[in-house]
Short mmCIF file of N, CA, C and O in Angstrom, two decimals:
data_model
loop_
_atom_site.label_atom_id
_atom_site.label_comp_id
_atom_site.label_asym_id
_atom_site.label_seq_id
_atom_site.Cartn_x
_atom_site.Cartn_y
_atom_site.Cartn_z
N MET A 20 66.10 21.67 36.23
CA MET A 20 66.48 20.91 35.07
C MET A 20 65.40 21.09 34.01
O MET A 20 64.22 20.91 34.30
N ASP A 21 65.82 21.45 32.81
CA ASP A 21 64.85 21.56 31.72
C ASP A 21 64.90 20.28 30.88
O ASP A 21 65.65 19.35 31.15
N ARG A 22 64.05 20.23 29.84
CA ARG A 22 63.95 19.02 29.01
C ARG A 22 65.28 18.69 28.33
O ARG A 22 65.66 17.52 28.25
N ASN A 23 66.00 19.68 27.86
CA ASN A 23 67.27 19.45 27.19
C ASN A 23 68.28 18.80 28.14
O ASN A 23 68.97 17.84 27.77
N GLU A 24 68.35 19.31 29.36
CA GLU A 24 69.25 18.72 30.36
C GLU A 24 68.83 17.30 30.72
O GLU A 24 69.67 16.42 30.89
N ALA A 25 67.52 17.07 30.81
CA ALA A 25 67.01 15.73 31.10
C ALA A 25 67.36 14.76 29.98
O ALA A 25 67.73 13.61 30.23
N GLU A 26 67.26 15.22 28.73
CA GLU A 26 67.61 14.36 27.59
C GLU A 26 69.10 14.02 27.60
O GLU A 26 69.48 12.88 27.33
N GLN A 27 69.94 15.00 27.92
CA GLN A 27 71.38 14.74 27.98
C GLN A 27 71.71 13.73 29.08
O GLN A 27 72.53 12.82 28.89
N LEU A 28 71.06 13.87 30.22
CA LEU A 28 71.27 12.95 31.32
C LEU A 28 70.74 11.56 30.97
O LEU A 28 71.36 10.54 31.30
N ALA A 29 69.61 11.50 30.27
CA ALA A 29 69.05 10.22 29.84
C ALA A 29 70.03 9.48 28.92
O ALA A 29 70.23 8.27 29.06
N TRP A 30 70.66 10.20 27.99
CA TRP A 30 71.64 9.59 27.09
C TRP A 30 72.82 9.04 27.88
O TRP A 30 73.33 7.95 27.60
N LYS A 31 73.25 9.78 28.88
CA LYS A 31 74.37 9.32 29.71
C LYS A 31 73.98 8.06 30.48
O LYS A 31 74.75 7.10 30.54
N ILE A 32 72.79 8.05 31.06
CA ILE A 32 72.30 6.88 31.79
C ILE A 32 72.20 5.68 30.87
O ILE A 32 72.69 4.59 31.19
N LEU A 33 71.59 5.87 29.71
CA LEU A 33 71.43 4.76 28.76
C LEU A 33 72.77 4.23 28.27
O LEU A 33 72.95 3.02 28.08
N GLY A 34 73.72 5.12 28.07
CA GLY A 34 75.05 4.70 27.64
C GLY A 34 75.71 3.81 28.68
O GLY A 34 76.30 2.78 28.35
N GLU A 35 75.59 4.21 29.95
CA GLU A 35 76.17 3.41 31.04
C GLU A 35 75.47 2.05 31.16
O GLU A 35 76.11 1.02 31.34
N VAL A 36 74.14 2.08 31.05
CA VAL A 36 73.37 0.83 31.16
C VAL A 36 73.73 -0.11 30.02
O VAL A 36 73.98 -1.30 30.22
N GLU A 37 73.76 0.42 28.80
CA GLU A 37 74.06 -0.43 27.65
C GLU A 37 75.48 -0.98 27.72
O GLU A 37 75.72 -2.13 27.37
N GLU A 38 76.42 -0.17 28.19
CA GLU A 38 77.80 -0.64 28.32
C GLU A 38 77.86 -1.80 29.33
O GLU A 38 78.55 -2.79 29.10
N THR A 39 77.14 -1.67 30.42
CA THR A 39 77.10 -2.73 31.42
C THR A 39 76.44 -3.98 30.85
O THR A 39 76.94 -5.10 31.04
N MET A 40 75.33 -3.79 30.15
CA MET A 40 74.61 -4.94 29.59
C MET A 40 75.44 -5.65 28.52
O MET A 40 75.39 -6.88 28.41
N SER A 41 76.18 -4.90 27.74
CA SER A 41 76.96 -5.52 26.67
C SER A 41 78.24 -6.14 27.22
O SER A 41 78.77 -7.08 26.65
N GLY A 42 78.74 -5.61 28.34
CA GLY A 42 79.96 -6.16 28.93
C GLY A 42 79.68 -7.28 29.90
O GLY A 42 80.18 -8.40 29.76
N ASP A 43 78.85 -6.99 30.90
CA ASP A 43 78.54 -7.99 31.94
C ASP A 43 77.44 -8.94 31.51
O ASP A 43 77.34 -10.05 32.03
N GLY A 44 76.61 -8.50 30.59
CA GLY A 44 75.49 -9.33 30.15
C GLY A 44 74.29 -9.20 31.07
O GLY A 44 74.35 -8.56 32.11
N VAL A 45 73.21 -9.81 30.66
CA VAL A 45 71.99 -9.85 31.46
C VAL A 45 71.53 -11.30 31.57
O VAL A 45 71.80 -12.10 30.68
N ALA A 46 70.83 -11.61 32.64
CA ALA A 46 70.34 -12.97 32.82
C ALA A 46 69.07 -13.16 32.01
O ALA A 46 68.19 -12.30 32.00
N VAL A 47 68.99 -14.26 31.33
CA VAL A 47 67.81 -14.62 30.55
C VAL A 47 67.27 -15.93 31.13
O VAL A 47 67.99 -16.92 31.21
N PHE A 48 66.00 -15.90 31.54
CA PHE A 48 65.39 -17.07 32.16
C PHE A 48 64.36 -17.67 31.23
O PHE A 48 63.69 -16.97 30.48
N SER A 49 64.23 -18.98 31.30
CA SER A 49 63.29 -19.68 30.44
C SER A 49 61.86 -19.58 30.94
O SER A 49 60.94 -19.97 30.25
N GLY A 50 61.66 -19.08 32.14
CA GLY A 50 60.32 -18.98 32.71
C GLY A 50 60.04 -20.10 33.68
O GLY A 50 59.06 -20.06 34.40
N GLU A 51 60.88 -21.11 33.71
CA GLU A 51 60.70 -22.24 34.63
C GLU A 51 61.79 -22.18 35.68
O GLU A 51 62.92 -22.55 35.43
N GLY A 52 61.46 -21.68 36.84
CA GLY A 52 62.45 -21.60 37.91
C GLY A 52 63.45 -20.49 37.67
O GLY A 52 63.20 -19.54 36.92
N HIS A 53 64.59 -20.62 38.29
CA HIS A 53 65.62 -19.59 38.17
C HIS A 53 66.82 -20.08 37.38
O HIS A 53 67.94 -19.65 37.60
N HIS A 54 66.60 -21.01 36.48
CA HIS A 54 67.68 -21.52 35.65
C HIS A 54 67.74 -20.69 34.38
O HIS A 54 66.79 -20.61 33.63
N GLY A 55 68.85 -20.04 34.18
CA GLY A 55 68.97 -19.21 32.99
C GLY A 55 70.42 -19.09 32.57
O GLY A 55 71.31 -19.72 33.14
N ILE A 56 70.62 -18.28 31.58
CA ILE A 56 71.96 -18.02 31.09
C ILE A 56 72.18 -16.52 31.06
O ILE A 56 71.23 -15.74 31.05
N LYS A 57 73.42 -16.12 31.04
CA LYS A 57 73.75 -14.70 30.98
C LYS A 57 74.30 -14.42 29.58
O LYS A 57 75.20 -15.10 29.11
N VAL A 58 73.71 -13.44 28.91
CA VAL A 58 74.12 -13.09 27.56
C VAL A 58 74.36 -11.59 27.46
O VAL A 58 73.82 -10.82 28.24
N ARG A 59 75.16 -11.21 26.49
CA ARG A 59 75.34 -9.79 26.23
C ARG A 59 74.07 -9.26 25.59
O ARG A 59 73.43 -9.93 24.80
N ALA A 60 73.72 -8.03 25.93
CA ALA A 60 72.46 -7.46 25.44
C ALA A 60 72.68 -6.05 24.90
O ALA A 60 73.53 -5.32 25.38
N PHE A 61 71.89 -5.71 23.91
CA PHE A 61 71.91 -4.38 23.30
C PHE A 61 70.48 -3.93 23.09
O PHE A 61 69.58 -4.73 22.91
N PHE A 62 70.27 -2.61 23.08
CA PHE A 62 68.95 -2.06 22.78
C PHE A 62 68.81 -1.85 21.28
O PHE A 62 69.73 -1.38 20.62
N GLU A 63 67.65 -2.17 20.77
CA GLU A 63 67.30 -1.80 19.39
C GLU A 63 66.93 -0.32 19.39
O GLU A 63 66.61 0.24 20.44
N ASP A 64 66.98 0.33 18.24
CA ASP A 64 66.70 1.77 18.17
C ASP A 64 65.34 2.13 18.76
O ASP A 64 65.21 3.11 19.48
N ARG A 65 64.32 1.34 18.43
CA ARG A 65 62.97 1.63 18.93
C ARG A 65 62.93 1.51 20.45
O ARG A 65 62.33 2.33 21.14
N GLU A 66 63.58 0.47 21.00
CA GLU A 66 63.63 0.29 22.45
C GLU A 66 64.43 1.41 23.11
O GLU A 66 64.07 1.91 24.16
N TYR A 67 65.52 1.80 22.47
CA TYR A 67 66.37 2.86 23.00
C TYR A 67 65.58 4.16 23.11
O TYR A 67 65.64 4.85 24.13
N SER A 68 64.82 4.46 22.08
CA SER A 68 64.01 5.67 22.08
C SER A 68 62.95 5.63 23.17
O SER A 68 62.74 6.62 23.87
N ALA A 69 62.29 4.50 23.32
CA ALA A 69 61.26 4.37 24.36
C ALA A 69 61.87 4.51 25.75
O ALA A 69 61.29 5.18 26.62
N LEU A 70 63.03 3.91 25.97
CA LEU A 70 63.70 4.04 27.26
C LEU A 70 64.14 5.47 27.52
O LEU A 70 64.01 5.98 28.63
N GLU A 71 64.66 6.13 26.48
CA GLU A 71 65.07 7.53 26.64
C GLU A 71 63.89 8.39 27.06
O GLU A 71 63.98 9.19 27.99
N ASN A 72 62.75 8.23 26.37
CA ASN A 72 61.56 9.01 26.69
C ASN A 72 61.08 8.75 28.12
O ASN A 72 60.67 9.67 28.82
N THR A 73 61.16 7.50 28.56
CA THR A 73 60.75 7.15 29.90
C THR A 73 61.67 7.79 30.94
O THR A 73 61.20 8.35 31.94
N ILE A 74 62.97 7.74 30.71
CA ILE A 74 63.92 8.34 31.65
C ILE A 74 63.73 9.85 31.72
O ILE A 74 63.72 10.44 32.80
N VAL A 75 63.54 10.50 30.57
CA VAL A 75 63.31 11.95 30.54
C VAL A 75 62.06 12.29 31.34
O VAL A 75 62.06 13.22 32.15
N ARG A 76 60.99 11.53 31.13
CA ARG A 76 59.74 11.78 31.85
C ARG A 76 59.96 11.65 33.36
O ARG A 76 59.51 12.49 34.15
N ILE A 77 60.65 10.60 33.78
CA ILE A 77 60.91 10.38 35.20
C ILE A 77 61.73 11.53 35.78
O ILE A 77 61.43 12.03 36.87
N LEU A 78 62.76 11.96 35.07
CA LEU A 78 63.60 13.05 35.56
C LEU A 78 62.81 14.35 35.70
O LEU A 78 62.92 15.06 36.70
N LEU A 79 62.00 14.66 34.69
CA LEU A 79 61.21 15.90 34.74
C LEU A 79 60.17 15.84 35.85
O LEU A 79 59.94 16.84 36.55
N GLU A 80 59.53 14.68 36.03
CA GLU A 80 58.56 14.54 37.12
C GLU A 80 59.24 14.65 38.47
O GLU A 80 58.69 15.26 39.40
N ALA A 81 60.43 14.09 38.60
CA ALA A 81 61.16 14.16 39.87
C ALA A 81 61.52 15.61 40.18
O ALA A 81 61.48 16.01 41.35
N MET A 82 61.86 16.38 39.17
CA MET A 82 62.20 17.78 39.40
C MET A 82 60.97 18.57 39.84
O MET A 82 61.08 19.46 40.68
N LYS A 83 59.81 18.24 39.31
CA LYS A 83 58.58 18.92 39.72
C LYS A 83 58.28 18.63 41.19
O LYS A 83 57.94 19.52 41.95
N VAL A 84 58.41 17.38 41.58
CA VAL A 84 58.16 16.99 42.96
C VAL A 84 59.17 17.65 43.88
O VAL A 84 58.81 18.18 44.93
N GLN A 85 60.42 17.67 43.48
CA GLN A 85 61.47 18.29 44.30
C GLN A 85 61.20 19.78 44.47
O GLN A 85 61.38 20.32 45.55
N ALA A 86 60.76 20.45 43.44
CA ALA A 86 60.48 21.88 43.52
C ALA A 86 59.34 22.15 44.50
O ALA A 86 59.37 23.12 45.25
N VAL A 87 58.35 21.29 44.54
CA VAL A 87 57.22 21.46 45.45
C VAL A 87 57.67 21.24 46.89
O VAL A 87 57.23 21.92 47.80
N LEU A 88 58.57 20.28 47.09
CA LEU A 88 59.01 19.95 48.44
C LEU A 88 59.97 20.97 49.03
O LEU A 88 60.16 21.01 50.23
N GLN A 89 60.57 21.81 48.21
CA GLN A 89 61.55 22.77 48.70
C GLN A 89 60.88 24.10 49.04
O GLN A 89 61.04 25.10 48.36
N ALA A 90 60.12 24.10 50.12
CA ALA A 90 59.49 25.34 50.56
C ALA A 90 60.53 26.15 51.34
O ALA A 90 61.33 25.61 52.09
N GLN A 91 60.50 27.44 51.14
CA GLN A 91 61.42 28.32 51.85
C GLN A 91 60.64 29.10 52.91
O GLN A 91 59.47 29.37 52.74
N SER A 92 61.33 29.44 53.97
CA SER A 92 60.67 30.27 54.97
C SER A 92 61.61 31.38 55.39
O SER A 92 62.82 31.27 55.34
N LEU A 93 61.02 32.48 55.77
CA LEU A 93 61.78 33.64 56.22
C LEU A 93 61.16 34.08 57.53
O LEU A 93 59.98 34.42 57.59
N ASP A 94 61.93 34.02 58.58
CA ASP A 94 61.44 34.36 59.92
C ASP A 94 60.21 33.55 60.29
O ASP A 94 59.26 34.08 60.87
N GLY A 95 60.18 32.26 59.89
CA GLY A 95 59.06 31.40 60.27
C GLY A 95 57.84 31.52 59.36
O GLY A 95 56.84 30.89 59.60
N HIS A 96 57.91 32.35 58.33
CA HIS A 96 56.78 32.52 57.42
C HIS A 96 57.15 31.88 56.09
O HIS A 96 58.23 32.12 55.55
N ASP A 97 56.23 31.09 55.55
CA ASP A 97 56.47 30.48 54.24
C ASP A 97 56.44 31.54 53.16
O ASP A 97 55.69 32.51 53.22
N LEU A 98 57.31 31.33 52.16
CA LEU A 98 57.33 32.25 51.01
C LEU A 98 56.61 31.66 49.84
O LEU A 98 56.55 30.52 49.63
#
Protein backbone atom coordinates (compact mmCIF):
# COMPACT_ATOMS: atom_id res chain seq x y z
CA MET A 1 0.00 0.00 0.00
CA ASP A 2 1.39 3.38 -0.94
CA ARG A 3 0.48 6.79 0.53
CA ASN A 4 -2.22 7.46 -2.09
CA GLU A 5 -3.95 4.15 -1.32
CA ALA A 6 -3.67 4.85 2.42
CA GLU A 7 -5.26 8.28 1.94
CA GLN A 8 -8.14 6.79 -0.06
CA LEU A 9 -8.71 4.18 2.64
CA ALA A 10 -8.52 6.85 5.35
CA TRP A 11 -11.28 8.85 3.60
CA LYS A 12 -13.43 5.74 3.43
CA ILE A 13 -12.87 5.00 7.13
CA LEU A 14 -13.60 8.59 8.14
CA GLY A 15 -16.75 8.64 6.02
CA GLU A 16 -18.06 5.52 7.74
CA VAL A 17 -17.14 6.83 11.19
CA GLU A 18 -18.74 10.22 10.58
CA GLU A 19 -21.89 8.62 9.18
CA THR A 20 -22.17 6.47 12.31
CA MET A 21 -21.50 9.42 14.60
CA SER A 22 -24.05 11.62 12.87
CA GLY A 23 -26.67 8.86 12.74
CA ASP A 24 -26.21 6.93 15.97
CA GLY A 25 -24.59 9.78 17.87
CA VAL A 26 -21.85 9.65 20.46
CA ALA A 27 -22.07 9.64 24.23
CA VAL A 28 -21.10 12.87 25.96
CA PHE A 29 -20.29 12.66 29.66
CA SER A 30 -20.15 15.51 32.14
CA GLY A 31 -17.09 14.05 33.84
CA GLU A 32 -19.01 12.99 36.94
CA GLY A 33 -19.79 9.30 36.78
CA HIS A 34 -21.29 7.67 33.74
CA HIS A 35 -24.30 9.93 33.35
CA GLY A 36 -24.36 11.45 29.92
CA ILE A 37 -26.36 12.09 26.84
CA LYS A 38 -26.03 10.86 23.29
CA VAL A 39 -25.78 13.51 20.59
CA ARG A 40 -25.10 13.56 16.89
CA ALA A 41 -21.51 14.50 16.14
CA PHE A 42 -19.56 15.84 13.19
CA PHE A 43 -15.88 16.55 12.60
CA GLU A 44 -14.69 20.09 11.96
CA ASP A 45 -12.33 20.48 8.96
CA ARG A 46 -9.25 20.84 11.17
CA GLU A 47 -10.19 17.73 13.19
CA TYR A 48 -11.00 15.81 10.01
CA SER A 49 -7.59 16.60 8.59
CA ALA A 50 -5.81 15.58 11.79
CA LEU A 51 -7.73 12.30 11.93
CA GLU A 52 -7.01 11.61 8.26
CA ASN A 53 -3.28 12.15 8.80
CA THR A 54 -3.32 9.87 11.84
CA ILE A 55 -5.13 7.07 9.99
CA VAL A 56 -2.74 7.35 7.02
CA ARG A 57 0.25 7.17 9.36
CA ILE A 58 -1.17 4.09 11.12
CA LEU A 59 -1.89 2.34 7.82
CA LEU A 60 1.58 3.04 6.42
CA GLU A 61 3.26 1.91 9.66
CA ALA A 62 1.15 -1.26 9.69
CA MET A 63 2.24 -2.04 6.14
CA LYS A 64 5.91 -1.63 7.11
CA VAL A 65 5.50 -4.02 10.03
CA GLN A 66 3.59 -6.50 7.87
CA ALA A 67 6.32 -6.43 5.21
CA VAL A 68 8.98 -7.20 7.83
CA LEU A 69 6.94 -10.08 9.25
CA GLN A 70 6.42 -11.75 5.87
CA ALA A 71 9.72 -13.56 5.50
CA GLN A 72 9.88 -16.04 2.66
CA SER A 73 11.88 -19.23 2.61
CA LEU A 74 12.94 -21.55 -0.16
CA ASP A 75 13.96 -25.06 0.78
CA GLY A 76 14.34 -23.98 4.42
CA HIS A 77 16.57 -20.99 3.60
CA ASP A 78 15.40 -17.44 4.22
CA LEU A 79 15.36 -15.14 1.22
